[in-house]
mmCIF file of C-alpha atoms in Angstrom:
data_model
loop_
_atom_site.group_PDB
_atom_site.id
_atom_site.type_symbol
_atom_site.label_atom_id
_atom_site.label_comp_id
_atom_site.label_asym_id
_atom_site.label_seq_id
_atom_site.Cartn_x
_atom_site.Cartn_y
_atom_site.Cartn_z
ATOM 1 C CA VAL A 1 -6.727 -40.459 -100.082
ATOM 2 C CA GLN A 2 -6.758 -37.188 -101.943
ATOM 3 C CA VAL A 3 -3.867 -34.882 -101.289
ATOM 4 C CA THR A 4 -6.212 -31.916 -101.152
ATOM 5 C CA GLU A 5 -8.233 -33.411 -98.274
ATOM 6 C CA THR A 6 -8.522 -30.928 -95.402
ATOM 7 C CA ALA A 7 -7.801 -31.602 -91.758
ATOM 8 C CA GLU A 8 -11.470 -30.913 -91.023
ATOM 9 C CA SER A 9 -12.714 -33.608 -93.364
ATOM 10 C CA LYS A 10 -10.247 -36.043 -91.833
ATOM 11 C CA THR A 11 -11.494 -35.287 -88.341
ATOM 12 C CA ALA A 12 -14.987 -36.229 -89.419
ATOM 13 C CA GLN A 13 -13.753 -39.721 -90.310
ATOM 14 C CA ILE A 14 -12.366 -40.364 -86.839
ATOM 15 C CA ASN A 15 -15.084 -41.415 -84.433
ATOM 16 C CA ARG A 16 -13.190 -41.958 -81.223
ATOM 17 C CA PRO A 17 -11.262 -39.319 -79.306
ATOM 18 C CA ILE A 18 -7.577 -39.172 -80.135
ATOM 19 C CA ASN A 19 -5.111 -39.517 -77.277
ATOM 20 C CA LEU A 20 -2.175 -37.206 -77.742
ATOM 21 C CA LEU A 21 0.888 -36.882 -75.528
ATOM 22 C CA LEU A 22 2.385 -33.400 -75.689
ATOM 23 C CA VAL A 23 5.948 -33.290 -74.373
ATOM 24 C CA GLU A 24 7.080 -29.672 -74.103
ATOM 25 C CA ASP A 25 8.795 -27.699 -71.345
ATOM 26 C CA ASN A 26 7.783 -24.284 -72.696
ATOM 27 C CA ALA A 27 4.422 -23.202 -71.232
ATOM 28 C CA ASP A 28 3.796 -20.683 -74.039
ATOM 29 C CA ASN A 29 4.092 -23.441 -76.615
ATOM 30 C CA ARG A 30 1.928 -25.855 -74.604
ATOM 31 C CA LEU A 31 -0.853 -23.261 -74.452
ATOM 32 C CA LEU A 32 -0.480 -22.519 -78.151
ATOM 33 C CA ILE A 33 -0.800 -26.166 -79.196
ATOM 34 C CA GLN A 34 -3.694 -26.742 -76.789
ATOM 35 C CA SER A 35 -5.522 -23.734 -78.261
ATOM 36 C CA TYR A 36 -5.017 -24.854 -81.836
ATOM 37 C CA LEU A 37 -6.318 -28.351 -81.039
ATOM 38 C CA LYS A 38 -9.210 -27.251 -78.812
ATOM 39 C CA LYS A 39 -11.891 -27.700 -81.439
ATOM 40 C CA TYR A 40 -10.818 -31.227 -82.387
ATOM 41 C CA PRO A 41 -11.746 -34.438 -80.539
ATOM 42 C CA ILE A 42 -8.280 -34.735 -79.063
ATOM 43 C CA LYS A 43 -7.468 -35.516 -75.447
ATOM 44 C CA ILE A 44 -4.119 -33.943 -74.602
ATOM 45 C CA ASP A 45 -1.854 -35.266 -71.857
ATOM 46 C CA ILE A 46 1.048 -33.031 -70.883
ATOM 47 C CA ALA A 47 4.588 -33.966 -69.928
ATOM 48 C CA GLU A 48 7.030 -31.173 -69.041
ATOM 49 C CA ASN A 49 10.140 -33.221 -69.751
ATOM 50 C CA GLY A 50 11.300 -36.486 -71.273
ATOM 51 C CA GLU A 51 11.346 -38.391 -68.016
ATOM 52 C CA ILE A 52 7.665 -37.663 -67.319
ATOM 53 C CA ALA A 53 6.898 -38.460 -70.960
ATOM 54 C CA VAL A 54 8.427 -41.944 -70.799
ATOM 55 C CA ALA A 55 6.523 -42.709 -67.568
ATOM 56 C CA LYS A 56 3.218 -41.521 -69.058
ATOM 57 C CA PHE A 57 3.843 -43.383 -72.285
ATOM 58 C CA LYS A 58 4.224 -46.662 -70.399
ATOM 59 C CA GLU A 59 1.009 -46.100 -68.445
ATOM 60 C CA ASN A 60 -1.310 -44.977 -71.243
ATOM 61 C CA LYS A 61 -2.141 -45.750 -74.848
ATOM 62 C CA TYR A 62 -1.430 -42.815 -77.159
ATOM 63 C CA ASP A 63 -2.335 -42.367 -80.813
ATOM 64 C CA ILE A 64 0.380 -39.787 -81.346
ATOM 65 C CA VAL A 65 3.197 -38.065 -79.454
ATOM 66 C CA LEU A 66 4.481 -34.521 -80.035
ATOM 67 C CA MET A 67 7.994 -34.378 -78.578
ATOM 68 C CA ASP A 68 10.084 -31.284 -78.007
ATOM 69 C CA MET A 69 13.747 -32.169 -78.467
ATOM 70 C CA GLN A 70 15.423 -29.626 -76.148
ATOM 71 C CA MET A 71 14.160 -30.044 -72.594
ATOM 72 C CA PRO A 72 15.640 -30.051 -69.098
ATOM 73 C CA VAL A 73 15.950 -33.252 -67.000
ATOM 74 C CA MET A 74 15.676 -35.560 -70.034
ATOM 75 C CA ASP A 75 15.701 -34.339 -73.616
ATOM 76 C CA GLY A 76 13.499 -35.530 -76.460
ATOM 77 C CA TYR A 77 16.191 -37.626 -78.132
ATOM 78 C CA THR A 78 16.719 -39.746 -75.024
ATOM 79 C CA ALA A 79 12.989 -39.996 -74.298
ATOM 80 C CA THR A 80 12.252 -41.082 -77.882
ATOM 81 C CA SER A 81 14.952 -43.775 -77.735
ATOM 82 C CA LEU A 82 13.534 -45.111 -74.468
ATOM 83 C CA ILE A 83 9.995 -45.110 -75.870
ATOM 84 C CA ARG A 84 11.087 -47.003 -79.012
ATOM 85 C CA GLN A 85 13.053 -49.492 -76.921
ATOM 86 C CA TRP A 86 10.056 -50.097 -74.635
ATOM 87 C CA GLU A 87 7.700 -50.567 -77.601
ATOM 88 C CA LYS A 88 10.061 -53.240 -78.961
ATOM 89 C CA GLU A 89 10.210 -55.050 -75.628
ATOM 90 C CA GLN A 90 6.407 -55.009 -75.454
ATOM 91 C CA ASN A 91 6.029 -56.087 -79.117
ATOM 92 C CA LEU A 92 4.064 -52.911 -79.832
ATOM 93 C CA PRO A 93 4.084 -51.140 -83.199
ATOM 94 C CA PRO A 94 5.849 -47.741 -83.159
ATOM 95 C CA THR A 95 3.483 -44.923 -82.196
ATOM 96 C CA PRO A 96 3.597 -41.902 -84.515
ATOM 97 C CA LEU A 97 6.006 -39.528 -82.792
ATOM 98 C CA ILE A 98 6.603 -36.049 -84.164
ATOM 99 C CA ALA A 99 9.774 -34.249 -83.136
ATOM 100 C CA LEU A 100 9.441 -30.532 -82.354
ATOM 101 C CA THR A 101 12.739 -28.744 -82.789
ATOM 102 C CA ALA A 102 13.775 -25.136 -82.859
ATOM 103 C CA TYR A 103 16.072 -25.679 -85.804
ATOM 104 C CA ALA A 104 15.288 -26.678 -89.332
ATOM 105 C CA LEU A 105 18.898 -27.744 -89.740
ATOM 106 C CA LYS A 106 19.424 -30.877 -91.756
ATOM 107 C CA GLU A 107 21.557 -32.613 -89.127
ATOM 108 C CA ASP A 108 18.940 -32.027 -86.409
ATOM 109 C CA ILE A 109 16.218 -33.432 -88.622
ATOM 110 C CA GLU A 110 18.379 -36.451 -89.423
ATOM 111 C CA LYS A 111 19.238 -36.936 -85.775
ATOM 112 C CA SER A 112 15.577 -36.940 -84.757
ATOM 113 C CA ILE A 113 14.644 -39.389 -87.516
ATOM 114 C CA ASN A 114 17.612 -41.678 -86.741
ATOM 115 C CA ILE A 115 16.632 -41.822 -83.092
ATOM 116 C CA GLY A 116 13.168 -43.097 -84.078
ATOM 117 C CA CYS A 117 10.950 -40.040 -84.590
ATOM 118 C CA THR A 118 8.331 -40.572 -87.299
ATOM 119 C CA ASN A 119 8.692 -37.054 -88.643
ATOM 120 C CA HIS A 120 9.768 -33.570 -87.726
ATOM 121 C CA LEU A 121 8.068 -30.182 -87.209
ATOM 122 C CA SER A 122 10.138 -27.026 -86.909
ATOM 123 C CA LYS A 123 9.384 -24.422 -84.290
ATOM 124 C CA PRO A 124 7.782 -21.964 -84.230
ATOM 125 C CA ILE A 125 4.744 -24.197 -84.688
ATOM 126 C CA LYS A 126 2.349 -23.128 -87.419
ATOM 127 C CA LYS A 127 -1.274 -24.115 -87.035
ATOM 128 C CA ASP A 128 -1.934 -25.555 -90.511
ATOM 129 C CA LYS A 129 1.149 -27.719 -90.473
ATOM 130 C CA LEU A 130 0.429 -28.984 -86.956
ATOM 131 C CA ILE A 131 -3.147 -30.037 -87.766
ATOM 132 C CA GLN A 132 -2.053 -31.525 -91.090
ATOM 133 C CA PHE A 133 0.667 -33.638 -89.439
ATOM 134 C CA ILE A 134 -1.507 -34.910 -86.603
ATOM 135 C CA PHE A 135 -4.290 -36.108 -88.889
ATOM 136 C CA LYS A 136 -1.911 -37.534 -91.444
ATOM 137 C CA TYR A 137 -0.343 -39.880 -88.892
ATOM 138 C CA ILE A 138 -3.555 -40.703 -87.024
ATOM 139 C CA LYS A 139 -5.100 -41.686 -90.346
ATOM 140 C CA GLU A 140 -2.138 -43.796 -91.458
ATOM 141 C CA GLU A 141 -2.225 -45.661 -88.192
ATOM 142 C CA LYS A 142 -5.972 -46.309 -88.471
ATOM 143 C CA ASN A 143 -5.552 -47.676 -91.988
ATOM 144 C CA GLU A 144 -2.943 -50.227 -90.987
ATOM 145 C CA MET B 1 7.310 14.454 -79.450
ATOM 146 C CA SER B 2 6.115 12.665 -82.571
ATOM 147 C CA GLU B 3 3.993 9.586 -82.134
ATOM 148 C CA GLU B 4 5.690 6.293 -82.992
ATOM 149 C CA GLU B 5 4.428 4.411 -85.979
ATOM 150 C CA LYS B 6 2.311 1.394 -85.044
ATOM 151 C CA ILE B 7 3.220 -2.089 -86.213
ATOM 152 C CA ILE B 8 0.128 -4.046 -87.230
ATOM 153 C CA VAL B 9 0.294 -7.724 -86.282
ATOM 154 C CA ARG B 10 -2.359 -10.128 -87.512
ATOM 155 C CA ILE B 11 -3.113 -12.875 -85.027
ATOM 156 C CA ASP B 12 -5.371 -15.921 -85.248
ATOM 157 C CA ALA B 13 -8.606 -15.150 -83.377
ATOM 158 C CA GLU B 14 -8.367 -18.570 -81.692
ATOM 159 C CA LEU B 15 -5.405 -17.247 -79.719
ATOM 160 C CA LYS B 16 -7.091 -14.061 -78.484
ATOM 161 C CA GLU B 17 -7.349 -15.215 -74.860
ATOM 162 C CA LEU B 18 -3.681 -16.176 -74.740
ATOM 163 C CA ILE B 19 -2.147 -13.014 -76.143
ATOM 164 C CA PRO B 20 -2.184 -10.728 -73.069
ATOM 165 C CA GLN B 21 -0.399 -13.402 -71.015
ATOM 166 C CA TYR B 22 2.011 -14.181 -73.837
ATOM 167 C CA LEU B 23 3.016 -10.535 -74.158
ATOM 168 C CA SER B 24 3.256 -10.035 -70.410
ATOM 169 C CA ASN B 25 5.575 -13.079 -70.288
ATOM 170 C CA ARG B 26 7.844 -11.248 -72.751
ATOM 171 C CA ASP B 27 7.912 -8.205 -70.433
ATOM 172 C CA GLN B 28 9.003 -10.634 -67.711
ATOM 173 C CA ASP B 29 11.686 -12.018 -70.052
ATOM 174 C CA ILE B 30 13.055 -8.502 -70.571
ATOM 175 C CA LYS B 31 13.354 -8.012 -66.793
ATOM 176 C CA LYS B 32 14.960 -11.435 -66.371
ATOM 177 C CA ILE B 33 17.470 -10.755 -69.140
ATOM 178 C CA GLU B 34 18.360 -7.329 -67.741
ATOM 179 C CA ASP B 35 18.918 -8.893 -64.297
ATOM 180 C CA ALA B 36 20.918 -11.735 -65.834
ATOM 181 C CA LEU B 37 23.114 -9.227 -67.677
ATOM 182 C CA ILE B 38 24.154 -7.691 -64.354
ATOM 183 C CA ARG B 39 25.190 -11.157 -63.128
ATOM 184 C CA SER B 40 26.660 -12.080 -66.553
ATOM 185 C CA ASP B 41 24.392 -15.155 -66.494
ATOM 186 C CA PHE B 42 24.650 -15.841 -70.231
ATOM 187 C CA GLY B 43 23.251 -19.365 -69.844
ATOM 188 C CA LEU B 44 19.907 -18.011 -68.648
ATOM 189 C CA ILE B 45 19.849 -15.360 -71.396
ATOM 190 C CA GLN B 46 20.559 -18.014 -74.029
ATOM 191 C CA SER B 47 17.726 -20.154 -72.741
ATOM 192 C CA LEU B 48 15.251 -17.222 -72.647
ATOM 193 C CA GLY B 49 16.237 -16.229 -76.197
ATOM 194 C CA HIS B 50 15.818 -19.817 -77.312
ATOM 195 C CA SER B 51 12.288 -19.975 -75.864
ATOM 196 C CA MET B 52 11.291 -16.712 -77.555
ATOM 197 C CA LYS B 53 12.661 -17.982 -80.835
ATOM 198 C CA GLY B 54 10.620 -21.172 -80.512
ATOM 199 C CA SER B 55 7.309 -19.553 -79.570
ATOM 200 C CA GLY B 56 6.957 -16.081 -81.169
ATOM 201 C CA GLY B 57 6.169 -17.044 -84.732
ATOM 202 C CA GLY B 58 3.732 -19.733 -83.615
ATOM 203 C CA TYR B 59 1.576 -17.008 -82.091
ATOM 204 C CA GLY B 60 2.066 -14.757 -85.099
ATOM 205 C CA PHE B 61 4.856 -12.608 -83.687
ATOM 206 C CA ASP B 62 7.576 -13.440 -86.189
ATOM 207 C CA MET B 63 9.682 -10.548 -84.907
ATOM 208 C CA ILE B 64 9.827 -12.146 -81.428
ATOM 209 C CA THR B 65 11.226 -15.300 -83.017
ATOM 210 C CA GLU B 66 13.801 -13.230 -84.896
ATOM 211 C CA ILE B 67 14.855 -11.204 -81.844
ATOM 212 C CA GLY B 68 14.910 -14.371 -79.692
ATOM 213 C CA ALA B 69 17.302 -15.993 -82.163
ATOM 214 C CA GLU B 70 19.558 -12.922 -82.043
ATOM 215 C CA ILE B 71 19.540 -12.906 -78.233
ATOM 216 C CA GLU B 72 20.309 -16.635 -78.087
ATOM 217 C CA GLN B 73 23.214 -16.193 -80.485
ATOM 218 C CA ALA B 74 24.524 -13.092 -78.686
ATOM 219 C CA ALA B 75 24.441 -14.928 -75.341
ATOM 220 C CA LYS B 76 26.371 -17.831 -76.868
ATOM 221 C CA SER B 77 29.039 -15.331 -78.009
ATOM 222 C CA LEU B 78 28.953 -13.549 -74.600
ATOM 223 C CA ASP B 79 28.135 -10.363 -76.532
ATOM 224 C CA LYS B 80 26.572 -7.966 -74.027
ATOM 225 C CA ASN B 81 26.197 -5.111 -76.525
ATOM 226 C CA SER B 82 24.215 -7.232 -78.931
ATOM 227 C CA ILE B 83 21.997 -8.505 -76.103
ATOM 228 C CA ILE B 84 21.267 -4.895 -75.047
ATOM 229 C CA THR B 85 20.589 -3.851 -78.662
ATOM 230 C CA ASN B 86 18.141 -6.697 -79.115
ATOM 231 C CA ILE B 87 16.407 -6.104 -75.779
ATOM 232 C CA ASN B 88 15.857 -2.518 -76.938
ATOM 233 C CA ARG B 89 14.508 -3.791 -80.260
ATOM 234 C CA LEU B 90 12.102 -6.030 -78.360
ATOM 235 C CA LYS B 91 10.939 -3.197 -76.088
ATOM 236 C CA ASN B 92 10.397 -0.965 -79.107
ATOM 237 C CA TYR B 93 8.454 -3.697 -80.915
ATOM 238 C CA LEU B 94 6.230 -4.509 -77.909
ATOM 239 C CA ARG B 95 5.461 -0.806 -77.436
ATOM 240 C CA ARG B 96 4.445 -0.312 -81.057
ATOM 241 C CA ILE B 97 2.438 -3.412 -81.926
ATOM 242 C CA GLU B 98 -1.259 -3.138 -82.623
ATOM 243 C CA ILE B 99 -2.966 -6.513 -82.782
ATOM 244 C CA HIS B 100 -5.661 -7.325 -85.283
ATOM 245 C CA TYR B 101 -7.428 -10.631 -84.645
ATOM 246 C CA GLU B 102 -8.650 -12.445 -87.694
#
């Protein structure tokens, strides 16, 4: 894979729709991410908090999860731990799970990775980075 | 009275439909923060600042992210003056922006 490959050219290589779980309590950010992904073959399921996310994750098969870390009811750290634990119990490989956090602080990044997140995106979400991350992890999973 | 200088903000054309609602939500935030100040509800102000910080720059409004961060921090320090200063900064910014979609 060439490093210079664009998100668009990667999309062309994926024939089936991608199932994405977006876990985010902030409606402005949900709308933003949905808008940026509108033109791609991505089916987006929404969860407003970690508790809903864990329930949806157990019921559906997702290619990738975008998980906000600071949420009411159940935060992203707890939800990610529960998802990883459930995957283990079910003998499933870990689904790519990208942490969305408001801070780019080193300890927050480490915390999200230690808890089982695949990688980390800092808010505010920038379009290029978002698209790049999604297709990077979808592709890696497909190649396994 | 001299006319205020406009602030040009360049926004992704894909977001055009979302912008009026996004900006009107910030007007709502200002009202909520002003009400919360009367009640000294710093928890709510911190949370509203945090949300602004996490969304503004994604839309292209980097200043909203910056002001949101200031408001969040001021609420944490129970600093009413700083909250008022930053609410005024936000009002001034929202009044002056001119959006160019590209």
